[in-house]
Short mmCIF file of C-alpha atoms and ligand atoms in Angstrom, two decimals:
data_model
loop_
_atom_site.label_atom_id
_atom_site.label_comp_id
_atom_site.label_asym_id
_atom_site.label_seq_id
_atom_site.Cartn_x
_atom_site.Cartn_y
_atom_site.Cartn_z
CA MET A 24 39.82 23.22 14.61
CA ASP A 25 37.78 19.95 13.90
CA MET A 26 37.70 20.02 17.83
CA ASN A 27 36.46 23.81 18.50
CA GLU A 28 34.13 23.90 15.11
CA LYS A 29 32.18 21.62 16.45
CA PRO A 30 31.16 22.38 19.66
CA LYS A 31 30.29 25.37 17.23
CA VAL A 32 27.48 24.02 15.39
CA GLU A 33 25.78 22.41 18.72
CA GLU A 34 25.27 25.72 20.05
CA LYS A 35 23.81 26.72 16.33
CA ALA A 36 21.33 23.84 16.64
CA GLN A 37 20.58 25.43 19.98
CA GLU A 38 19.80 28.21 19.67
CA ALA A 39 16.25 28.72 19.24
CA PRO A 40 15.72 27.96 15.64
CA GLN A 41 14.71 31.96 13.15
CA LEU A 42 11.49 32.08 11.86
CA PRO A 43 11.37 33.01 8.40
CA GLU A 44 10.35 37.27 7.69
CA THR A 45 7.37 35.09 6.10
CA ARG A 46 3.34 34.89 7.12
CA GLU A 47 4.00 31.81 8.67
CA GLY A 48 6.61 33.16 10.36
CA LYS A 49 4.39 35.70 11.40
CA LEU A 50 1.92 33.58 12.22
CA VAL A 51 4.35 31.31 14.53
CA ALA A 52 5.74 34.09 16.04
CA GLU A 53 2.56 35.10 17.33
CA MET A 54 1.24 31.65 18.32
CA LEU A 55 4.31 31.79 20.59
CA GLU A 56 3.78 34.90 21.87
CA LYS A 57 0.57 33.96 23.64
CA ALA A 58 2.05 30.03 24.60
CA PRO A 59 5.74 30.70 25.35
CA TYR A 60 5.86 27.22 27.16
CA ALA A 61 5.62 25.81 23.14
CA GLU A 62 8.06 25.44 20.43
CA GLY A 63 7.18 26.25 16.55
CA SER A 64 8.70 26.32 13.67
CA VAL A 65 8.16 26.61 10.03
CA ARG A 66 8.74 23.60 7.75
CA ARG A 67 8.21 25.78 4.58
CA GLU A 68 5.63 27.76 2.87
CA ARG A 69 2.14 26.96 4.05
CA ARG A 70 3.11 24.27 6.91
CA VAL A 71 3.84 25.16 10.07
CA GLU A 72 4.92 23.05 13.37
CA PHE A 73 4.78 23.41 17.65
CA LYS A 74 5.60 20.36 19.46
CA VAL A 75 3.69 21.27 22.82
CA PRO A 76 3.69 19.33 26.36
CA ALA A 77 1.31 16.98 27.25
CA ASP A 78 0.03 18.48 30.15
CA ARG A 79 -0.57 22.31 28.21
CA ILE A 80 -1.94 20.81 25.18
CA LYS A 81 -5.58 21.32 25.98
CA GLU A 82 -4.31 24.74 26.43
CA PHE A 83 -2.83 25.27 23.37
CA LEU A 84 -5.45 23.46 21.09
CA GLU A 85 -7.13 26.02 22.30
CA LEU A 86 -5.40 29.22 21.73
CA ALA A 87 -4.97 27.71 18.22
CA SER A 88 -8.52 27.21 17.42
CA GLU A 89 -8.99 30.88 16.96
CA LYS A 90 -5.89 31.10 13.81
CA PHE A 91 -6.78 26.65 13.18
CA GLU A 92 -10.84 26.58 12.26
CA MET A 93 -10.55 23.27 11.00
CA LEU A 94 -9.22 19.56 12.74
CA MET A 95 -8.65 17.54 9.95
CA GLN A 96 -6.74 15.08 11.75
CA ILE A 97 -5.06 13.25 15.04
CA SER A 98 -2.80 11.08 14.01
CA VAL A 99 -0.23 8.77 16.32
CA VAL A 100 2.99 7.64 16.47
CA ASP A 101 4.16 5.13 17.69
CA TRP A 102 7.81 5.36 19.29
CA ILE A 103 8.64 2.17 20.83
CA LYS A 104 11.62 3.04 21.80
CA GLU A 105 11.45 6.03 23.53
CA GLY A 106 7.72 4.58 25.64
CA GLU A 107 5.72 7.36 23.73
CA PHE A 108 2.63 7.83 21.58
CA GLU A 109 3.73 11.06 19.18
CA LEU A 110 -0.30 12.36 18.93
CA VAL A 111 0.14 15.05 15.73
CA TYR A 112 -3.19 17.21 16.27
CA GLN A 113 -3.72 18.59 12.09
CA LEU A 114 -4.85 22.15 11.86
CA TRP A 115 -5.67 23.64 9.10
CA SER A 116 -5.99 27.54 8.66
CA VAL A 117 -9.12 28.88 6.25
CA GLY A 118 -7.98 32.16 6.62
CA GLU A 119 -3.90 31.98 6.42
CA THR A 120 -3.59 29.17 4.04
CA THR A 121 -1.77 27.86 6.66
CA HIS A 122 -1.70 23.67 7.86
CA ALA A 123 -0.14 22.70 11.55
CA PHE A 124 0.93 20.14 13.27
CA VAL A 125 0.66 20.53 17.16
CA ARG A 126 2.70 16.97 18.55
CA THR A 127 2.96 16.43 21.84
CA ARG A 128 3.86 13.09 23.45
CA VAL A 129 2.19 11.21 26.20
CA PRO A 130 3.97 7.75 27.79
CA ARG A 131 3.29 4.51 26.94
CA GLU A 132 2.03 3.11 29.10
CA ASN A 133 -1.58 4.39 31.17
CA ALA A 134 -1.61 7.33 28.01
CA LYS A 135 -4.60 9.85 28.47
CA LEU A 136 -5.23 13.14 27.30
CA PRO A 137 -8.07 15.55 27.40
CA THR A 138 -10.48 15.65 24.93
CA VAL A 139 -10.69 18.64 22.25
CA MET A 140 -14.37 18.12 21.42
CA ASP A 141 -15.66 21.22 22.43
CA ILE A 142 -12.97 23.25 20.67
CA TRP A 143 -14.32 21.13 17.42
CA PRO A 144 -17.01 18.53 17.76
CA VAL A 145 -15.34 16.36 15.38
CA ALA A 146 -12.34 15.50 17.51
CA GLU A 147 -15.02 13.05 18.21
CA THR A 148 -14.99 10.95 15.75
CA TYR A 149 -10.69 10.70 15.73
CA GLU A 150 -10.05 10.54 19.19
CA ARG A 151 -12.66 7.45 19.20
CA GLU A 152 -10.26 5.60 16.25
CA ALA A 153 -6.97 6.48 18.15
CA HIS A 154 -8.80 5.06 21.18
CA GLU A 155 -8.82 1.64 18.69
CA PHE A 156 -5.88 1.26 17.73
CA PHE A 157 -3.94 2.17 20.22
CA GLY A 158 -5.24 2.23 23.52
CA ILE A 159 -4.93 6.15 24.42
CA VAL A 160 -8.06 7.24 26.35
CA PHE A 161 -9.61 10.69 26.14
CA GLU A 162 -10.78 12.12 29.06
CA GLY A 163 -14.30 13.80 28.64
CA ASN A 164 -14.95 12.15 25.47
CA PRO A 165 -18.56 9.74 25.99
CA ARG A 166 -18.50 7.48 22.81
CA LEU A 167 -14.14 5.83 23.62
CA GLY A 168 -15.83 2.01 22.85
CA PRO A 169 -16.04 -0.77 20.46
CA PHE A 170 -16.16 1.53 16.55
CA ILE A 171 -14.66 0.47 13.33
CA LEU A 172 -12.95 -3.17 14.48
CA GLU A 173 -14.76 -6.26 15.69
CA PRO A 174 -15.36 -7.40 19.11
CA ARG A 175 -12.88 -9.62 18.64
CA GLU A 176 -10.03 -7.45 17.68
CA TYR A 177 -11.54 -4.66 19.89
CA GLU A 178 -8.83 -4.32 23.00
CA LYS A 179 -6.50 -5.77 20.73
CA HIS A 180 -4.55 -2.01 19.22
CA PRO A 181 -4.05 -3.05 16.52
CA LEU A 182 -1.47 -0.31 15.46
CA ARG A 183 0.57 -0.31 18.12
CA LYS A 184 4.17 -1.34 17.38
CA ASP A 185 3.91 -4.32 19.80
CA PHE A 186 1.35 -6.07 18.13
CA ASN A 187 2.36 -8.35 15.61
CA THR A 188 -0.03 -8.92 13.08
CA LEU A 189 1.28 -12.40 11.59
CA ALA A 190 1.03 -14.13 14.40
CA TYR A 191 -2.78 -12.49 15.06
CA ALA A 192 -3.81 -13.74 11.56
CA LYS A 193 -2.33 -16.67 12.11
CA THR A 194 -3.99 -17.84 15.33
CA ILE A 195 -7.15 -16.55 13.29
CA TYR A 196 -6.74 -18.28 9.53
CA GLY A 197 -4.74 -21.52 11.16
CA GLU A 198 -0.30 -21.45 10.51
CA ASP A 199 -0.93 -21.54 6.46
CA PHE A 200 -3.55 -19.70 5.03
CA ASP A 201 -2.08 -20.27 1.22
CA ARG A 202 -4.61 -21.64 -1.36
CA TYR A 203 -1.22 -23.66 -3.06
CA ASP A 204 1.41 -25.68 -2.27
CA GLU A 205 4.02 -23.20 -1.46
CA SER A 206 3.53 -20.90 1.59
CA LYS A 207 3.49 -17.06 1.63
CA THR A 208 3.65 -16.52 5.34
CA ASN A 209 6.50 -15.06 5.87
CA TYR A 210 8.17 -12.14 5.16
CA VAL A 211 11.86 -11.75 3.14
CA ILE A 212 11.96 -7.90 3.48
CA MET B 14 -3.84 39.76 13.64
CA GLU B 15 -2.73 42.27 11.83
CA SER B 16 0.53 41.90 11.25
CA VAL B 17 -0.16 39.03 9.22
CA GLU B 18 -1.30 39.76 5.02
CA LYS B 19 -4.11 37.84 3.90
CA PRO B 20 -3.57 35.76 0.91
CA LYS B 21 -5.08 36.99 -2.39
CA VAL B 22 -8.71 34.61 -3.48
CA ARG B 23 -10.53 34.79 -5.81
CA VAL B 24 -14.58 34.02 -4.87
CA VAL B 25 -17.21 33.73 -7.79
CA GLY B 26 -20.44 35.58 -7.22
CA GLU B 27 -23.15 33.01 -5.88
CA GLU B 28 -25.27 34.32 -8.25
CA LYS B 29 -23.20 32.95 -11.07
CA VAL B 30 -23.40 29.24 -9.86
CA LYS B 31 -26.60 29.27 -8.77
CA LEU B 32 -29.62 27.55 -10.73
CA LYS B 33 -32.78 28.74 -11.37
CA LYS B 34 -34.91 25.91 -10.53
CA SER B 35 -36.67 24.52 -13.61
CA PHE B 36 -40.17 22.39 -14.67
CA VAL B 37 -38.92 21.87 -19.09
CA LYS B 38 -35.32 21.57 -18.04
CA PRO B 39 -35.16 18.20 -16.96
CA TRP B 40 -37.35 16.55 -20.29
CA LEU B 41 -34.35 17.74 -22.44
CA GLY B 42 -32.91 14.44 -21.21
CA ILE B 43 -35.06 12.54 -23.12
CA LYS B 44 -33.45 13.76 -26.65
CA TYR B 45 -31.12 11.21 -26.73
CA LEU B 46 -33.55 8.98 -26.25
CA PHE B 47 -33.87 8.83 -30.55
CA LYS B 48 -29.73 8.89 -30.90
CA LYS B 49 -27.57 5.86 -30.62
CA PRO B 50 -26.37 4.51 -27.23
CA VAL B 51 -23.13 4.80 -26.24
CA THR B 52 -22.41 0.52 -25.32
CA ILE B 53 -20.51 -2.53 -26.62
CA LYS B 54 -22.07 -5.18 -27.41
CA ILE B 55 -19.64 -7.39 -25.71
CA PRO B 56 -19.70 -11.44 -26.98
CA PHE B 57 -20.33 -9.39 -30.37
CA GLU B 58 -17.73 -6.49 -30.67
CA LYS B 59 -14.37 -6.60 -28.90
CA ILE B 60 -12.85 -3.52 -26.91
CA GLU B 61 -8.53 -3.66 -27.17
CA PRO B 62 -7.19 -2.95 -24.07
CA ALA B 63 -4.31 0.25 -23.73
CA PRO B 64 -0.91 -0.95 -25.66
CA LYS B 65 0.51 -1.00 -22.39
CA TYR B 66 -1.99 -2.67 -19.63
CA ARG B 67 -0.97 -4.02 -16.77
CA GLY B 68 -1.95 -8.22 -17.32
CA PHE B 69 -0.96 -11.00 -16.62
CA HIS B 70 3.24 -11.62 -16.60
CA THR B 71 6.09 -12.90 -18.73
CA LEU B 72 9.10 -14.60 -17.70
CA ASP B 73 11.94 -14.82 -19.86
CA TRP B 74 13.81 -18.51 -17.92
CA LYS B 75 16.55 -17.66 -19.12
CA LYS B 76 17.33 -13.93 -18.42
CA CYS B 77 16.04 -14.23 -14.93
CA VAL B 78 18.70 -14.17 -12.01
CA GLY B 79 16.82 -15.34 -9.24
CA CYS B 80 17.50 -12.43 -7.52
CA ASN B 81 14.40 -11.84 -5.27
CA PHE B 82 13.94 -8.33 -6.25
CA CYS B 83 10.38 -8.86 -7.65
CA GLY B 84 9.66 -11.15 -4.29
CA GLN B 85 11.27 -8.22 -1.71
CA ILE B 86 9.21 -5.74 -3.70
CA CYS B 87 6.02 -7.01 -4.43
CA PRO B 88 3.03 -5.20 -2.29
CA ALA B 89 0.95 -7.87 -2.07
CA ARG B 90 3.04 -11.09 -1.08
CA ALA B 91 2.70 -12.57 -4.33
CA ILE B 92 5.35 -13.88 -5.47
CA GLU B 93 7.72 -16.68 -4.35
CA MET B 94 10.78 -17.93 -5.37
CA THR B 95 10.76 -21.26 -7.07
CA TRP B 96 12.91 -24.19 -7.70
CA ILE B 97 12.23 -25.71 -10.71
CA GLU B 98 13.47 -28.44 -12.93
CA VAL B 99 13.24 -28.95 -16.23
CA ASP B 100 14.15 -32.27 -18.27
CA GLY B 101 15.69 -33.34 -15.81
CA LYS B 102 17.94 -30.56 -14.96
CA MET B 103 17.49 -28.08 -12.43
CA GLU B 104 18.05 -24.54 -12.88
CA LYS B 105 20.98 -22.92 -11.66
CA ARG B 106 18.91 -19.64 -9.84
CA PRO B 107 15.16 -19.70 -8.23
CA HIS B 108 11.99 -18.21 -10.61
CA PRO B 109 9.27 -16.29 -9.14
CA LYS B 110 5.75 -17.97 -9.61
CA VAL B 111 2.99 -15.36 -9.13
CA ASP B 112 0.11 -15.88 -7.65
CA TYR B 113 -2.83 -14.15 -8.93
CA GLY B 114 -5.52 -14.79 -5.95
CA ARG B 115 -2.94 -11.60 -4.45
CA CYS B 116 -1.49 -9.99 -6.57
CA THR B 117 -2.34 -6.61 -7.60
CA PHE B 118 -1.54 -5.97 -10.79
CA CYS B 119 0.29 -3.03 -9.97
CA GLN B 120 4.10 -4.24 -12.07
CA PHE B 121 6.40 -3.05 -9.69
CA CYS B 122 8.63 -6.23 -10.27
CA VAL B 123 8.09 -5.46 -13.49
CA ASP B 124 10.12 -1.88 -13.08
CA VAL B 125 12.41 -3.42 -10.78
CA CYS B 126 13.47 -6.87 -12.54
CA PRO B 127 16.94 -5.61 -13.26
CA THR B 128 17.61 -7.89 -16.55
CA GLY B 129 13.71 -7.87 -17.97
CA ALA B 130 13.57 -10.96 -17.38
CA LEU B 131 10.02 -10.09 -16.01
CA GLY B 132 7.26 -8.52 -18.20
CA PHE B 133 3.53 -8.73 -18.91
CA SER B 134 1.40 -8.72 -21.03
CA GLU B 135 -1.81 -6.48 -22.17
CA ASN B 136 -3.50 -9.74 -21.41
CA TYR B 137 -6.30 -9.22 -18.42
CA TYR B 138 -9.05 -12.47 -18.80
CA LEU B 139 -9.01 -15.02 -16.83
CA ALA B 140 -12.21 -16.62 -14.43
CA ALA B 141 -12.13 -20.35 -13.91
CA GLY B 142 -14.78 -22.28 -12.20
CA GLY B 143 -14.43 -23.17 -7.77
CA LEU B 144 -12.84 -26.53 -7.96
CA GLU B 145 -9.22 -26.67 -6.52
CA GLU B 146 -7.76 -27.70 -9.92
CA GLU B 147 -9.09 -25.21 -11.79
CA LEU B 148 -7.10 -22.68 -9.22
CA GLU B 149 -4.02 -24.04 -10.23
CA LEU B 150 -4.51 -21.79 -13.06
CA PHE B 151 -4.33 -18.58 -10.98
CA ASN B 152 -0.44 -19.50 -10.11
CA TRP B 153 2.37 -20.01 -11.98
CA VAL B 154 5.30 -19.51 -13.03
CA PRO B 155 4.90 -17.16 -16.51
CA ILE B 156 6.12 -17.94 -19.93
CA HIS B 157 7.97 -17.22 -22.75
CA PRO B 158 6.53 -13.46 -23.60
CA ASP B 159 7.21 -14.98 -27.14
CA LYS B 160 4.96 -17.47 -26.05
CA VAL B 161 2.44 -14.86 -25.39
CA ARG B 162 2.79 -13.24 -27.70
CA GLU B 163 2.11 -15.84 -30.13
CA ILE B 164 -0.79 -16.73 -27.95
CA ASN B 165 -2.32 -13.47 -28.54
CA GLU B 166 -1.79 -13.02 -32.12
CA LYS B 167 -3.39 -16.17 -33.07
CA PHE B 168 -6.40 -16.12 -31.07
CA GLY B 169 -6.48 -12.23 -29.88
CA ASP B 170 -8.63 -12.17 -27.44
CA TYR B 171 -6.54 -11.38 -24.54
CA ARG B 172 -7.33 -14.63 -21.79
CA PHE B 173 -4.72 -16.13 -20.12
CA PRO B 174 -2.85 -17.95 -22.30
CA VAL B 175 -3.47 -21.74 -20.33
CA VAL B 176 -6.37 -23.70 -20.37
CA LYS B 177 -5.28 -25.76 -17.53
CA ILE B 178 -2.54 -26.46 -15.03
CA GLU B 179 -2.24 -30.10 -14.31
CA LYS B 180 -0.20 -31.05 -11.23
CA LYS B 181 1.03 -33.91 -10.50
CA ALA B 182 1.88 -36.28 -7.77
CA ASP B 183 5.18 -36.12 -7.56
CA GLY B 184 5.33 -32.44 -8.37
CA THR B 185 5.51 -32.16 -12.13
CA TYR B 186 2.98 -29.62 -13.68
CA VAL B 187 2.15 -29.56 -17.29
CA TYR B 188 0.99 -26.47 -18.57
CA HIS B 189 -1.26 -26.91 -21.42
CA LEU B 190 -1.93 -24.11 -23.55
CA ARG B 191 -4.32 -22.86 -25.28
CA ASP B 192 -2.44 -23.50 -28.83
CA GLY B 193 -2.23 -26.74 -27.53
CA ASP B 194 1.41 -27.06 -26.95
CA LYS B 195 2.06 -28.66 -23.08
CA ILE B 196 5.53 -26.84 -20.87
CA GLU B 197 6.50 -29.29 -18.46
CA PHE B 198 8.17 -28.85 -15.33
CA LYS B 199 8.89 -30.10 -12.32
CA ILE B 200 9.04 -27.97 -9.14
CA LEU B 201 11.41 -28.94 -6.93
CA GLY B 202 10.79 -26.69 -3.56
CA TYR B 203 10.64 -23.06 -2.72
CA GLY B 204 11.78 -20.28 -1.44
CA LEU B 205 15.81 -18.80 -1.35
CA ARG B 206 17.75 -21.57 -0.53
CA PRO B 207 18.04 -24.37 -2.86
CA PRO B 208 16.11 -27.45 -1.86
CA LYS B 209 16.95 -30.65 0.59
CA LYS B 210 16.77 -33.78 -0.89
CA PRO B 211 13.22 -35.06 0.87
CA THR B 212 12.72 -38.71 -1.72
CA PRO B 213 16.03 -40.83 -2.22
CA ALA B 214 15.10 -40.81 -5.80
CA LYS B 215 15.67 -37.40 -6.25
CA PRO B 216 19.68 -36.57 -5.30
CA ALA B 217 20.36 -39.30 -7.86
CA GLU B 218 18.89 -36.19 -10.58
CA LYS B 219 20.26 -33.60 -9.28
CA THR B 220 23.74 -35.20 -8.84
CA GLU B 221 23.48 -35.58 -12.63
CA ALA B 222 21.74 -32.13 -13.60
CA GLU B 223 25.29 -31.13 -11.51
CA LYS B 224 27.29 -33.31 -13.15
CA LYS B 225 25.72 -32.09 -16.18
CA GLU B 226 26.12 -28.12 -15.71
CA GLY B 227 30.18 -28.83 -14.49
CA GLU B 228 30.92 -30.55 -17.67
CA SER B 229 29.20 -27.65 -19.73
CA SER B 230 30.53 -24.82 -18.15
S1 SF4 C 318 2.38 -7.27 -9.96
FE1 SF4 C 318 1.36 -8.42 -8.82
S2 SF4 C 318 2.96 -9.92 -8.06
FE2 SF4 C 318 3.95 -8.04 -9.43
S3 SF4 C 318 4.80 -6.61 -8.07
FE3 SF4 C 318 2.50 -6.23 -8.12
S4 SF4 C 318 1.53 -7.34 -6.98
FE4 SF4 C 318 3.19 -8.45 -6.67
S1 SF4 C 319 12.59 -12.37 -11.86
FE1 SF4 C 319 13.80 -9.85 -12.33
S2 SF4 C 319 13.76 -9.44 -10.46
FE2 SF4 C 319 12.74 -11.40 -10.40
S3 SF4 C 319 14.14 -12.39 -9.59
FE3 SF4 C 319 14.18 -12.90 -11.76
S4 SF4 C 319 15.96 -11.91 -11.73
FE4 SF4 C 319 15.46 -10.97 -10.28
#
């Protein structure tokens, strides 16, 4: 019985997840109709999620910008084991009051994406930040360059998982940067 | 697009929030010229902090079991476990030493302490000059809550209960409290592991301490 049951569960998971009969569900269904290459799901009320392959992200975001007027943030996650950066474009729809996560994955080495500056001009700033902290290149953004970090930190991409913050701080401030007897430079957790 | 129903929103009309410009209205602010100013004259008047104002820590050395939960949860990594020798006898467990240069006064360490040994007082006032020996004040093993309460009752000005931390060459620390008492102990080492014997003088003391412990237990 167990043997038979397990594949059933997997089959269910593999099936396209059912979109609920809500405002969000209809919204996602509508989007997916126009963009069949994407995967969409409804997280909860007023929160939807799309997964898009990296080579069609621009196309998808252009489509999405009809509904989602605001780009709120581009956040990046470094999945170092898989060797990929995950970019999450967070969109807000004023008309539908819905928050959308558009996820896409690019390889860690030589990460390149087209800029979305022409869709949302605010993307310029978010892309500069993602470029500075993770080293992702947004083709078409003219201002990728020194932004927040100090010159000596620039090009080091400090939010990547393989950047050792403590070791870097030690090279700058010396082995032991505590005023008192004990050293608090190692971490216990 | 039509299939998606719009959420209902209520919009306040612009005529309700838009103000007319006025030449006279700014002058109405003058009425405060003749009212009592809202201010506290600090050296002459006192302010009472809220009853559970998050201030300096207190530590019951008898209750602390040296589990380092406080050191693990500290977001600022301000806590270092310290091996202490009181009256020639090493404490069986390390105690936390709090560095107020790093501490953010979040009191997570107080919430996480399983035995309730670590607490906090409403004292918040600590100022020192720039000399190294004055700055020693900012890094202490918190003292017993009853002692802090006693000092608070005596002075009532919510200052740090220690006026001076004297550090001697052999690792002895003397806390000169505000009411003239002294707390004297020796710091043998830091970290979770019991300290190794760096000098030949210490092992003798320690074996003595261990013997005493063995006898007592
Ligand atoms: S109150 Fe200070 S010592 Fe305690 S956890 Fe917060 S930062 Fe760390
Ligand atoms: S103060 Fe509390 S949490 Fe910290 S080591 Fe002692 S018993 Fe553990």
